[in-house]
Coordinates of C-alpha atoms in Angstrom, one line a residue:
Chain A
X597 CA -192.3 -146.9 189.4
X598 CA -191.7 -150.5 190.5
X599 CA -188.3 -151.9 191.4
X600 CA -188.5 -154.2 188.3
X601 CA -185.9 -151.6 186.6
X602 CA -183.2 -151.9 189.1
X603 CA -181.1 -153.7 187.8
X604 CA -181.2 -157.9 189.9
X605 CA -178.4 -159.3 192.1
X606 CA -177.7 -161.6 189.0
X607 CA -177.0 -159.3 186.6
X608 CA -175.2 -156.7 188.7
X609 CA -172.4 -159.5 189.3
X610 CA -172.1 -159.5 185.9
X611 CA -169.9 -155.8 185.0
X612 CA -168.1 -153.5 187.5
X613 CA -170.3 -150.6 185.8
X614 CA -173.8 -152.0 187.1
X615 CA -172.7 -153.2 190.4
X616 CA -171.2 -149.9 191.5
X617 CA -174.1 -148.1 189.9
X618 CA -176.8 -150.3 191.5
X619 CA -179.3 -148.7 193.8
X620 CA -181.6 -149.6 196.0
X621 CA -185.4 -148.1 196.8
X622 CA -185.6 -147.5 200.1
X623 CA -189.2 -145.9 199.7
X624 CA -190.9 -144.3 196.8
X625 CA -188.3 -141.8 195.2
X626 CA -185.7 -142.3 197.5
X627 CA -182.8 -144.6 196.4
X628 CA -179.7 -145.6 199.0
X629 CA -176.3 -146.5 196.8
X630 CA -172.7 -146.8 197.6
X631 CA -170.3 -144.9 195.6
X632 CA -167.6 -147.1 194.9
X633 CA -163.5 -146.3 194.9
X634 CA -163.3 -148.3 191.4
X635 CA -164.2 -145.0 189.4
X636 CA -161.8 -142.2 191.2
X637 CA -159.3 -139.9 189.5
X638 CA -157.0 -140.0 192.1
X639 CA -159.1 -139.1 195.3
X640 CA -162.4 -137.8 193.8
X641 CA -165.3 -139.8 192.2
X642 CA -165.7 -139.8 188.5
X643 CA -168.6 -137.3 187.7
X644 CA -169.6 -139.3 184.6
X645 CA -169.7 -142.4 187.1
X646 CA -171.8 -140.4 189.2
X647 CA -173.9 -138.9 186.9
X648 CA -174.7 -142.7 185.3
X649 CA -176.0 -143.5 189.5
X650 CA -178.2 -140.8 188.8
X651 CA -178.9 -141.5 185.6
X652 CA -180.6 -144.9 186.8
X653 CA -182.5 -144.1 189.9
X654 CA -184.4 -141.3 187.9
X655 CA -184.4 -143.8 185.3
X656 CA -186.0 -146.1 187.8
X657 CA -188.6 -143.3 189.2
X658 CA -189.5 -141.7 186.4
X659 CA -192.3 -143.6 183.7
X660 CA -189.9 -143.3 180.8
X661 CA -187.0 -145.0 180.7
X662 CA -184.1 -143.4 179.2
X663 CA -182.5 -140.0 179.7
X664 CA -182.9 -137.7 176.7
X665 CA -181.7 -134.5 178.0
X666 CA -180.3 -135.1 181.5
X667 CA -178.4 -131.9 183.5
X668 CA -175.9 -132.0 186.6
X669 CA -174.3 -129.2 188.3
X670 CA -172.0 -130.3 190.8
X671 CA -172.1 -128.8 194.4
X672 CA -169.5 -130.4 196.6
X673 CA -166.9 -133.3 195.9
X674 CA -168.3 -136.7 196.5
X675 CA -166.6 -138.9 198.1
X676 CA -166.4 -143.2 198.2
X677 CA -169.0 -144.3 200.5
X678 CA -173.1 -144.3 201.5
X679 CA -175.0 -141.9 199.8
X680 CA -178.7 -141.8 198.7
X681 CA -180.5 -140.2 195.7
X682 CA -183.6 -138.5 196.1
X683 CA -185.7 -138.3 193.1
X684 CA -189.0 -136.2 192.2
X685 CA -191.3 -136.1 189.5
X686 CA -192.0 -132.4 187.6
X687 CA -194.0 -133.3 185.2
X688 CA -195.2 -136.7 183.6
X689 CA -195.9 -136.5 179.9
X690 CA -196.7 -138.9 177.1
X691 CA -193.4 -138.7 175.2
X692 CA -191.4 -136.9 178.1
X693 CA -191.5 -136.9 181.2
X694 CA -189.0 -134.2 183.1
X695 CA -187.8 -135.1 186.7
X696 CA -185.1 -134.1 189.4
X697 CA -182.9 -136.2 191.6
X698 CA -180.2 -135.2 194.3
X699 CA -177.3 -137.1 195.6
X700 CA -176.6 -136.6 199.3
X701 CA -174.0 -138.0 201.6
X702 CA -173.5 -137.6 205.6
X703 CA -171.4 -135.4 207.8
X704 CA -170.1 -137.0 210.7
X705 CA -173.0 -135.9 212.4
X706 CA -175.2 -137.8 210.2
X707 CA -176.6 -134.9 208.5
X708 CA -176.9 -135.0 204.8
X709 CA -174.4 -133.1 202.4
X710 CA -175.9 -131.8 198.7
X711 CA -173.2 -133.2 196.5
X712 CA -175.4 -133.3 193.4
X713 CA -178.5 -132.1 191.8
X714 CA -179.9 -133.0 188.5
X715 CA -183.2 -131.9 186.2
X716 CA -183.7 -134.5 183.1
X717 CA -186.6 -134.9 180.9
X718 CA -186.4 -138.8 179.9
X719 CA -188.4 -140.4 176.7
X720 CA -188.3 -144.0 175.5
X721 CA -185.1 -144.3 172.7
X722 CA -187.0 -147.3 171.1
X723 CA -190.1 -145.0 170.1
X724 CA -187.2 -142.6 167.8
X725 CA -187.9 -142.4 164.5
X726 CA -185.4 -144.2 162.2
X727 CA -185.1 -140.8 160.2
X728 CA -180.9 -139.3 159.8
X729 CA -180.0 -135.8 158.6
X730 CA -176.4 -135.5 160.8
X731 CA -173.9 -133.6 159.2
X732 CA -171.7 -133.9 162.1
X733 CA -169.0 -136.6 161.0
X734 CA -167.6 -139.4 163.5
X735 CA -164.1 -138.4 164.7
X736 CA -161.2 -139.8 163.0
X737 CA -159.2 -141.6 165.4
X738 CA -156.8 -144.1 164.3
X739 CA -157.4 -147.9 165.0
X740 CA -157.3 -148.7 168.7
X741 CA -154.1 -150.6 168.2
X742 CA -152.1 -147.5 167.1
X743 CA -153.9 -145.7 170.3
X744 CA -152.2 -145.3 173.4
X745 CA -154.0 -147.2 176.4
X746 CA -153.2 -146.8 180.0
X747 CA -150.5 -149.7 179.7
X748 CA -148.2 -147.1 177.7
X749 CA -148.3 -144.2 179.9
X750 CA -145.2 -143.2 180.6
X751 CA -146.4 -140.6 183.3
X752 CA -147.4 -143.4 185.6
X753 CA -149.1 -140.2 188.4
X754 CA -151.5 -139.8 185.8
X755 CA -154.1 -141.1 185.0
X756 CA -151.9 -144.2 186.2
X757 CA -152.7 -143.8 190.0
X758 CA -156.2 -143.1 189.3
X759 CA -158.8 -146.5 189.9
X760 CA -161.0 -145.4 187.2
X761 CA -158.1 -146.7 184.8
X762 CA -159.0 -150.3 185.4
X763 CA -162.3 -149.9 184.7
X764 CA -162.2 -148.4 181.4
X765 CA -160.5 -150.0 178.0
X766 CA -159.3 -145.9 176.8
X767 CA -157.5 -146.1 173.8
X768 CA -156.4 -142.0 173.2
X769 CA -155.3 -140.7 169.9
X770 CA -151.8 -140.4 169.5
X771 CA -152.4 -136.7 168.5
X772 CA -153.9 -135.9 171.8
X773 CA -151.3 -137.6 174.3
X774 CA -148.7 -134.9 174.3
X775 CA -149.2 -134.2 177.7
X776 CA -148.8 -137.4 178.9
X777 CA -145.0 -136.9 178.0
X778 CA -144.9 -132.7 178.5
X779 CA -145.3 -131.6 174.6
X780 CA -149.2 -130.4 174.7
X781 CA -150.6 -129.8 171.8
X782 CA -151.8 -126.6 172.1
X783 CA -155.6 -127.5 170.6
X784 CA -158.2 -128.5 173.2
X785 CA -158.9 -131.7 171.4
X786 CA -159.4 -135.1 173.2
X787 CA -160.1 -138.2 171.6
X788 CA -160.4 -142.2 172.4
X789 CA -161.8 -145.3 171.9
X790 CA -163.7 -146.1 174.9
X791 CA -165.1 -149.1 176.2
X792 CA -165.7 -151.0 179.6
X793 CA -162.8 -152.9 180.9
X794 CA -164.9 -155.8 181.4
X795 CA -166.8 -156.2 178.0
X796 CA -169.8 -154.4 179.5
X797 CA -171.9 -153.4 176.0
X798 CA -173.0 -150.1 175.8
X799 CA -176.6 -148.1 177.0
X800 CA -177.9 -145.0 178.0
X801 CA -176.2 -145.1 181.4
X802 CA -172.5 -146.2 180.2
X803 CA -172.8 -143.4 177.5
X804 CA -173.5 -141.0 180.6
X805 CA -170.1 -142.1 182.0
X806 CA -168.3 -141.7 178.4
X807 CA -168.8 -138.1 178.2
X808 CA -166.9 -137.1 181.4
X809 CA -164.3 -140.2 181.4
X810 CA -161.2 -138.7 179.5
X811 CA -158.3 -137.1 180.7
X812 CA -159.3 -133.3 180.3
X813 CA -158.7 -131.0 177.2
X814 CA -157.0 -128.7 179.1
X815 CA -154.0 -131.4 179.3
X816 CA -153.4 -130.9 176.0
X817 CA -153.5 -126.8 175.8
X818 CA -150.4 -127.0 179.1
X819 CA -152.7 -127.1 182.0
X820 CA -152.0 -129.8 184.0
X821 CA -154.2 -128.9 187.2
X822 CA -157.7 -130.0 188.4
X823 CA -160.7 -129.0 185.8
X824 CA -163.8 -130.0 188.4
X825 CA -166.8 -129.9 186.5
X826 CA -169.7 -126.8 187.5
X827 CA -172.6 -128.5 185.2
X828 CA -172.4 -131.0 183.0
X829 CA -176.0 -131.4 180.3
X830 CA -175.5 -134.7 178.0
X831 CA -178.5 -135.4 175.1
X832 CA -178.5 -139.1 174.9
X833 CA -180.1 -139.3 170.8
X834 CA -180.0 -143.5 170.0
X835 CA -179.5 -146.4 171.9
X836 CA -175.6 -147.4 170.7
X837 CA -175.0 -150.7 168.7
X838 CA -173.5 -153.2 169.5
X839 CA -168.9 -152.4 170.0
X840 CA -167.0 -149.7 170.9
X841 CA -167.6 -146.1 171.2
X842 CA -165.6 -143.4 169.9
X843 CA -165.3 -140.1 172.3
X844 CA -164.3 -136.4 171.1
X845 CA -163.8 -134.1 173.3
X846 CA -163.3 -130.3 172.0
X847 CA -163.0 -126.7 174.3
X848 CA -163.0 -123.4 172.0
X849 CA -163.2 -120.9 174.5
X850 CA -160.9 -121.7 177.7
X851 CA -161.7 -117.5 179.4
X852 CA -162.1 -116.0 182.7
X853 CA -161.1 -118.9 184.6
X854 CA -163.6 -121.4 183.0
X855 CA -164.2 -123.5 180.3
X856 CA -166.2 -125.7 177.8
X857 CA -166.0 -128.9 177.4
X858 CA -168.3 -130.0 174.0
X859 CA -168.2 -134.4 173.8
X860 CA -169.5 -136.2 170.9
X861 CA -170.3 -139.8 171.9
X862 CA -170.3 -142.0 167.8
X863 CA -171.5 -145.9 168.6
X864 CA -169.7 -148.6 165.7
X865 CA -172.6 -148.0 163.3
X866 CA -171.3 -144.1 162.9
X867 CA -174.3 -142.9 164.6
X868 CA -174.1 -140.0 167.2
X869 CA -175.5 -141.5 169.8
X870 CA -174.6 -138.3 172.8
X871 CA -173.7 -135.1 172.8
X872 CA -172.8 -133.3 176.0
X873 CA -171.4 -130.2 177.1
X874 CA -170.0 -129.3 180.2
X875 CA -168.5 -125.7 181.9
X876 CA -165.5 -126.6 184.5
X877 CA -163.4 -124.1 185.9
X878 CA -159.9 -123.6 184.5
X879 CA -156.6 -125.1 186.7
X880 CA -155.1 -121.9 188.0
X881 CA -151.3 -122.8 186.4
Chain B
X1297 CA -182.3 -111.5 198.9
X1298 CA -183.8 -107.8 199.0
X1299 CA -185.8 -106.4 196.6
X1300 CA -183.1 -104.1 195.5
X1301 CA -182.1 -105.7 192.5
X1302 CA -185.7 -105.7 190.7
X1303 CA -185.6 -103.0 188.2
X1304 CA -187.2 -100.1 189.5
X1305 CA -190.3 -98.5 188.0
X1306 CA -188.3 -95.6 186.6
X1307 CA -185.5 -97.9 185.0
X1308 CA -188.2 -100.6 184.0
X1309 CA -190.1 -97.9 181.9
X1310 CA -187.0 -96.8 179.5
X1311 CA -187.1 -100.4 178.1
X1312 CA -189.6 -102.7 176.7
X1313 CA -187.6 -106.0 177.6
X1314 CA -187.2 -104.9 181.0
X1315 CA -190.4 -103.9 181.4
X1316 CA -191.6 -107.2 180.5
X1317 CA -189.4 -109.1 182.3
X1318 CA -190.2 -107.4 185.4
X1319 CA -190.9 -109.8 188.7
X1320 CA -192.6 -108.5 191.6
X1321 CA -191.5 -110.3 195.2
X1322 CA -194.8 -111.3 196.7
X1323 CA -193.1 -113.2 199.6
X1324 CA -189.3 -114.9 200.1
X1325 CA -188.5 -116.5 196.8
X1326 CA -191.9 -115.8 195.3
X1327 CA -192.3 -113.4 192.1
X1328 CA -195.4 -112.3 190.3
X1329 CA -194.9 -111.6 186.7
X1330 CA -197.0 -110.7 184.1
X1331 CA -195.9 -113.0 180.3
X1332 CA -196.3 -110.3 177.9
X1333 CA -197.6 -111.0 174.8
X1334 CA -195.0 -108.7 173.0
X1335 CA -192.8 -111.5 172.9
X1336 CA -194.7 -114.2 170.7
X1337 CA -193.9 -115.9 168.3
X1338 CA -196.9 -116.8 165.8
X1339 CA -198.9 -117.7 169.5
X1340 CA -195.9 -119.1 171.4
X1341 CA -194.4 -117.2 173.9
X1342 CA -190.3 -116.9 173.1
X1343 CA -188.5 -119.5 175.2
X1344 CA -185.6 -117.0 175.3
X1345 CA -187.7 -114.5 176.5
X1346 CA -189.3 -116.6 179.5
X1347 CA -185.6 -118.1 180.3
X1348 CA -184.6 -113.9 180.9
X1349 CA -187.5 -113.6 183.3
X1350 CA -187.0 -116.7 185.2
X1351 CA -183.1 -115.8 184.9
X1352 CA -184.3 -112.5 186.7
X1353 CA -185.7 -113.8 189.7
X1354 CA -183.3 -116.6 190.4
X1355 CA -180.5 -113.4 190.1
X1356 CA -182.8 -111.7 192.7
X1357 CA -183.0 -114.8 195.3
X1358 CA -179.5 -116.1 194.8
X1359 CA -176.7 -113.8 196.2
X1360 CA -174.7 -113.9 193.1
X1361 CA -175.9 -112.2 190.1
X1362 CA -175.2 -113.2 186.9
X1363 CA -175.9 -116.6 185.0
X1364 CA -173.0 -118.5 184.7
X1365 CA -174.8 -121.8 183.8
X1366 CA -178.5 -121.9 183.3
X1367 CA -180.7 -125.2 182.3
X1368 CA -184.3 -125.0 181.7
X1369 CA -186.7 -127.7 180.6
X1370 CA -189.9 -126.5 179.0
X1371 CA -192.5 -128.4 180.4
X1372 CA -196.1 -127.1 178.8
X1373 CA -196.7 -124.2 177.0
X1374 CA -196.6 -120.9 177.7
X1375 CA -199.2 -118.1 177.1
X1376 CA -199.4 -114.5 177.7
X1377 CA -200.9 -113.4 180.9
X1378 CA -199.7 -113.9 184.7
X1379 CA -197.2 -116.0 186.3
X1380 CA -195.8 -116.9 189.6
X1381 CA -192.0 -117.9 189.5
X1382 CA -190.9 -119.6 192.7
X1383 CA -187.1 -119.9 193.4
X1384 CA -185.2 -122.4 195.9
X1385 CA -181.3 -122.0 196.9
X1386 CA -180.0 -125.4 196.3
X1387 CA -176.5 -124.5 197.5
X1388 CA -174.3 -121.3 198.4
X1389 CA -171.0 -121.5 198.1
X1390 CA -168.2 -118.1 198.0
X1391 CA -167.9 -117.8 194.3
X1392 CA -170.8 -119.7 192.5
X1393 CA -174.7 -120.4 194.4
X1394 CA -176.9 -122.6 193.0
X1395 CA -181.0 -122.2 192.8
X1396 CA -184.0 -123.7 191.1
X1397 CA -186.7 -121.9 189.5
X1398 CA -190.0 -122.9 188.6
X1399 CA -192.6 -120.5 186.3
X1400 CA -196.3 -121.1 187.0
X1401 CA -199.3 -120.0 185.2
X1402 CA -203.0 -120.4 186.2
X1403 CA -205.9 -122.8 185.4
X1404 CA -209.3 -121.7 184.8
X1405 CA -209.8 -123.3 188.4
X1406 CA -207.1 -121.5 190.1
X1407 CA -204.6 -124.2 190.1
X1408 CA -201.1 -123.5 189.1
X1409 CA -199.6 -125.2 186.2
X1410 CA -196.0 -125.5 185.6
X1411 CA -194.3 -124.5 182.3
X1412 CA -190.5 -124.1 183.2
X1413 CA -188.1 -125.2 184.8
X1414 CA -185.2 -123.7 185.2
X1415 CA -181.5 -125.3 187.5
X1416 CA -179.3 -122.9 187.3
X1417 CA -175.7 -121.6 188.7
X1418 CA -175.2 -118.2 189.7
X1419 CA -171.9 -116.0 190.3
X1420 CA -170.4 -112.7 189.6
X1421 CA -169.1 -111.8 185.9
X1422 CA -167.2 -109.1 187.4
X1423 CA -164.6 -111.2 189.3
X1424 CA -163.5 -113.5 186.6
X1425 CA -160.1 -112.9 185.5
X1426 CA -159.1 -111.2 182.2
X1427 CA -157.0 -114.6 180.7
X1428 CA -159.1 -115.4 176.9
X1429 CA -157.5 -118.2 174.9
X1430 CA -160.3 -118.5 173.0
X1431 CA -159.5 -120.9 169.7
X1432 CA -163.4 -119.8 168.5
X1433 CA -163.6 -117.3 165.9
X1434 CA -167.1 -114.7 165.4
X1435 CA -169.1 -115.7 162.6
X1436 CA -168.5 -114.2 159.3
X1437 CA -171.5 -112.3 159.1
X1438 CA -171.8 -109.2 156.2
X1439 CA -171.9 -106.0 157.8
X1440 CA -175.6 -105.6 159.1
X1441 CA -176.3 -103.3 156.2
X1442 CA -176.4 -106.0 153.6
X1443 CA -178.4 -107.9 155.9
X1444 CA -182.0 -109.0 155.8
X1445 CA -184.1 -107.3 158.8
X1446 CA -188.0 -107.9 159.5
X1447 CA -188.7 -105.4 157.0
X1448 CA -187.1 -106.9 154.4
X1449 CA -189.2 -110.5 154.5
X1450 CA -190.6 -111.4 151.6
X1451 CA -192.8 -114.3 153.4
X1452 CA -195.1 -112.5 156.0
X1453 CA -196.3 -115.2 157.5
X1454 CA -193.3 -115.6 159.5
X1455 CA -191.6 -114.3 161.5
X1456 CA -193.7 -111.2 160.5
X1457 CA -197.2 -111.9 162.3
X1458 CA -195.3 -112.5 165.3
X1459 CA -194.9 -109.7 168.2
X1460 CA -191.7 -110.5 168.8
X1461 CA -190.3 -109.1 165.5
X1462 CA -191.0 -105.7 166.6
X1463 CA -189.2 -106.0 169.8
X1464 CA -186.0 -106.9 168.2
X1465 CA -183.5 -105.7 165.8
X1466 CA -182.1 -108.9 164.0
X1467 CA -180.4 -108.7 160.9
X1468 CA -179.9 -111.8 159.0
X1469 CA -177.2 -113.4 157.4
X1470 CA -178.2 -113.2 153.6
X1471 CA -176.8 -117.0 153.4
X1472 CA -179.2 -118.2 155.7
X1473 CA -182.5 -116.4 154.8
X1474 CA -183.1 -119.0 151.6
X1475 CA -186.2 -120.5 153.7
X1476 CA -187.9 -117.2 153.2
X1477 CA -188.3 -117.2 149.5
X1478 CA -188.5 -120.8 150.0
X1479 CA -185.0 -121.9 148.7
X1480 CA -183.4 -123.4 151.6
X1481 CA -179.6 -123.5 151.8
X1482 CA -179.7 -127.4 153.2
X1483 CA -177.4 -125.9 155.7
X1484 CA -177.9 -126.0 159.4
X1485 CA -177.3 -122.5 160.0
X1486 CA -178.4 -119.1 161.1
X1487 CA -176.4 -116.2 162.1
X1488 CA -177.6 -112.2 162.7
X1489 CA -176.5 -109.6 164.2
X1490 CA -179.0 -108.8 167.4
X1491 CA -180.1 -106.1 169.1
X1492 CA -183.3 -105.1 171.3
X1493 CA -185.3 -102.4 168.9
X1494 CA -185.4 -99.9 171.6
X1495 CA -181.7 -99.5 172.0
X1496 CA -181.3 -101.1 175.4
X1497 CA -178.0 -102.2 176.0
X1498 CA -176.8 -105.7 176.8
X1499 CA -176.4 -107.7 179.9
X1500 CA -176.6 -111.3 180.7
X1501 CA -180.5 -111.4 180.9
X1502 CA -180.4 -110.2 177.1
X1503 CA -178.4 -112.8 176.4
X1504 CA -180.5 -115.1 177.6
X1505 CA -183.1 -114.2 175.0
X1506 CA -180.5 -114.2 172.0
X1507 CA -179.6 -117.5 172.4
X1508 CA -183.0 -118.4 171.5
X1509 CA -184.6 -115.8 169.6
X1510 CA -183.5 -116.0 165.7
X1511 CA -185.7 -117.8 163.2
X1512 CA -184.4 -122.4 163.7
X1513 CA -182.2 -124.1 161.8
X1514 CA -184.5 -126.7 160.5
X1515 CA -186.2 -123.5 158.4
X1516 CA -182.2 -123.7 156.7
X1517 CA -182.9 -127.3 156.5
X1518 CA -186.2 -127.6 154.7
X1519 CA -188.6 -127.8 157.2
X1520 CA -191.2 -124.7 158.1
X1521 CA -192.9 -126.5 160.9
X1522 CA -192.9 -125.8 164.9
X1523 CA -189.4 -126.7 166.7
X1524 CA -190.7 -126.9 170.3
X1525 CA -187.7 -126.5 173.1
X1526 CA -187.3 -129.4 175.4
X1527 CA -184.3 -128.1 177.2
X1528 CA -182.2 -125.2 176.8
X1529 CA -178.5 -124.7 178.4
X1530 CA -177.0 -121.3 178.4
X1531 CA -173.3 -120.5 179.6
X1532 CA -172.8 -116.9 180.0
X1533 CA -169.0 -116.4 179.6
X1534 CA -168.7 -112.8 180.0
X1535 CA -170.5 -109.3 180.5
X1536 CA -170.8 -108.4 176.6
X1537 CA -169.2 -104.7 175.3
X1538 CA -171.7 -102.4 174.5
X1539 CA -172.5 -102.4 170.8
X1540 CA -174.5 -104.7 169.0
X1541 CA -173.9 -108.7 169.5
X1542 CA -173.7 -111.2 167.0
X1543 CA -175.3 -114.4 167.0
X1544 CA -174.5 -117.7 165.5
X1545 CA -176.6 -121.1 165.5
X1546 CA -175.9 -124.6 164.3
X1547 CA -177.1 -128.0 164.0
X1548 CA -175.1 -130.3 163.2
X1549 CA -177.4 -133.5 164.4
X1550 CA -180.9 -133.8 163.0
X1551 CA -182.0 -137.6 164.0
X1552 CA -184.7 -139.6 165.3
X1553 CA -187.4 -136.8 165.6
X1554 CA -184.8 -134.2 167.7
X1555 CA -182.2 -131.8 166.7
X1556 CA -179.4 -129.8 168.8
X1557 CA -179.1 -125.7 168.5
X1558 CA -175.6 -124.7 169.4
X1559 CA -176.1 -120.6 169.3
X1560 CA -172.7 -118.7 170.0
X1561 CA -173.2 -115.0 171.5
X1562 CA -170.3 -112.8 170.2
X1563 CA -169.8 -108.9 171.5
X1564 CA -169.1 -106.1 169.7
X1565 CA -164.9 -106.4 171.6
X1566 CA -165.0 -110.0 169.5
X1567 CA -165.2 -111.6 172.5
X1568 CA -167.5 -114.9 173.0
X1569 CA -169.9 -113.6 175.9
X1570 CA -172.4 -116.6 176.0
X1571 CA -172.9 -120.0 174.4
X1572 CA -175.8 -122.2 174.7
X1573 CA -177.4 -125.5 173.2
X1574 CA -180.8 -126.8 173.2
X1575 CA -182.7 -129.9 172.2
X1576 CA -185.4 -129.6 170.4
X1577 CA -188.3 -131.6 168.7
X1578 CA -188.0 -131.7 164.9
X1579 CA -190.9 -130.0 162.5
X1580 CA -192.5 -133.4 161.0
X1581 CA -192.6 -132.2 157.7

């Protein structure tokens, strides 16, 4: 595909989001990027932040432009700094078209480190039929100003330390912020408002970020350790209105040292506008 | 890896799904296979059925064996007849390896033509720990006695012209067999108990066809017609009991042409051994 996609200098000034998630073809498929510090939990990179950088350069490669069924399993931790996506066509289809992309980064040696790979099939979200069966119902979170935002956590090591914080306006349920204060709630619930700390409205690609940007479920049932993600497969289903998103996060089956974690993404018109699910291994404590 | 994990001829011949999921190494990550046609559905081969195969030969080529987390995107379809499955080892790490797998079938020219592909990552079931704080519960499904099998279906058409039928013993959920006599329940649901006809016992490969072998949802919901898999992500949790398994699905999001199947694997020991969700295209009817 042309570069016309990427997003231009102009409007990457414009939101944190699209500047640190800008890349840049270096020759058919092949895409450098930087991954920026802003989106850490304390030292490793966001994989909803990385997953959007993806997101975009297969975006970018592929003939269709949105991701409709996009999966990541994560290989090694990714780190702030170069890195470059390699992308690859599998098939190219007239609704569909499936692809594959890789994130790499360099040793000191200057060899290049698999920290990602990813197979999507993207569509075009504008060519959906307007046509709504869900029986899924939006999560009921209390108004954002009865939520709990980074501001009022009184466990300021985390997510306080973390860069990502500033990046994201997360308002969490009251009913899922136990942890923050050492009374879990035993369920493996997570729920928030979620928006971009700079006003950035809401696509494909900042949807990609929502489903892996809370604090984990496993908070909430005592586990206070690291939960680093193994795969992580979103459907995007609708382009989101215009306004904030509302994020539920749910794990049922926390076993053998891994779990699930199932997100629901709901845009301001009550539509479900993602669904993702992700296996992470457990923290040992 | 060796050949030492392909089923031998002995073992392959006291079981019609291993038979037919039998790969052949023709050179280093190469398999022959032969798509049976004793796995159809109407003239569809099951997408469960091909996912077991391809989960076959990435368990051969990988040095772990089981599924742990398996995505495949079906690309064109499948028919019965030969294949070539070629696997790659994207990354091997101490507890989990990941590979890609892609399944092949022949033009009248000679040219291949992929129909799969699968990213997947592999480990070893038999090392996880024994910790379950599972909040799921099975499906409440009558005991498989006062359940509706093949023989039972009122509506030949399907699933009884289809091969498939006679390779498996399903039992359905009398609350979810309303499609058949053409009173749909409006619900999207469909639960069974499952078990291959021959008696072979269970292992992770069979539960890669369960997740995707019981009549859709959108039969529940109204609609007879074709519900072609885009993608299909399986988590395999745990090496299931021996005794029959129990299979739920849901849909909870049927919008804009697509629909989610959430299908839940549960093992005779009540323990949830696999869960998987796929997107699929909705029947336009």
């Amino acid at each position: 595909m042309s570069t016309s996609s990427i997003e231009s200098p102009s409007a990457v000034a414009t939101s944190e989001f699209d500047r640190d998630t800008a890349v840049t073809l270096r020759e058919s498929g092949v895409y450098d990027a930087e991954l920026s510090a802003g989106w850490t939990i304390i030292a490793a990179v966001n994989g909803g932040y990385l997953l959007a950088l993806l997101g975009r350069a297969l975006g970018d490669h592929l003939p269709h432009p949105d991701p409709f069924t996009i999966s990541a399993h994560y290989l090694t931790p990714s780190v702030p700094g170069p890195a470059v996506i390699r992308t690859e066509t599998v098939r190219t289809g007239r609704t569909l078209s499936t692809g594959t992309a890789s994130l790499f980064q360099y040793a000191e040696d200057g060899t290049e480190l698999e920290r990602i790979r990813v197979l999507a099939s993207y569509g075009d979200l504008d060519t959906l039929t307007d046509d709504v069966r869900t029986t899924a119902t939006p999560p009921a979170i209390p108004p954002a100003g009865q939520c709990f935002s980074a501001a009022d956590n009184p466990d300021p090591r985390i997510p306080g330390s973390s860069a990502i914080v500033d990046r994201l306006d997360l308002r969490l349920d009251p009913a899922c912020v136990g942890w923050a204060v050492g009374a879990p709630s035993g369920k493996g619930e997570m729920r928030a408002w979620f928006d971009l700390a700079d006003g950035r409205a809401h696509d494909p690609l900042s949807l990609l970020l929502a489903v892996d940007a809370l604090p984990p479920t496993s908070f909430e049932l005592g586990l206070k350790g690291w939960t680093p993600t193994v795969e992580l497969t979103t459907h995007v289903r609708r382009r989101p209105a215009p306004g904030p998103l509302r994020v539920s996060i749910t794990t049922r089956n926390l076993a053998g040292g891994f779990l699930e974690e199932d997100a629901e993404v709901w845009d301001s018109a009550d539509r479900l506008v993602a669904q993702s699910r992700q296996l992470a291994r457990a923290p040992r404590d």
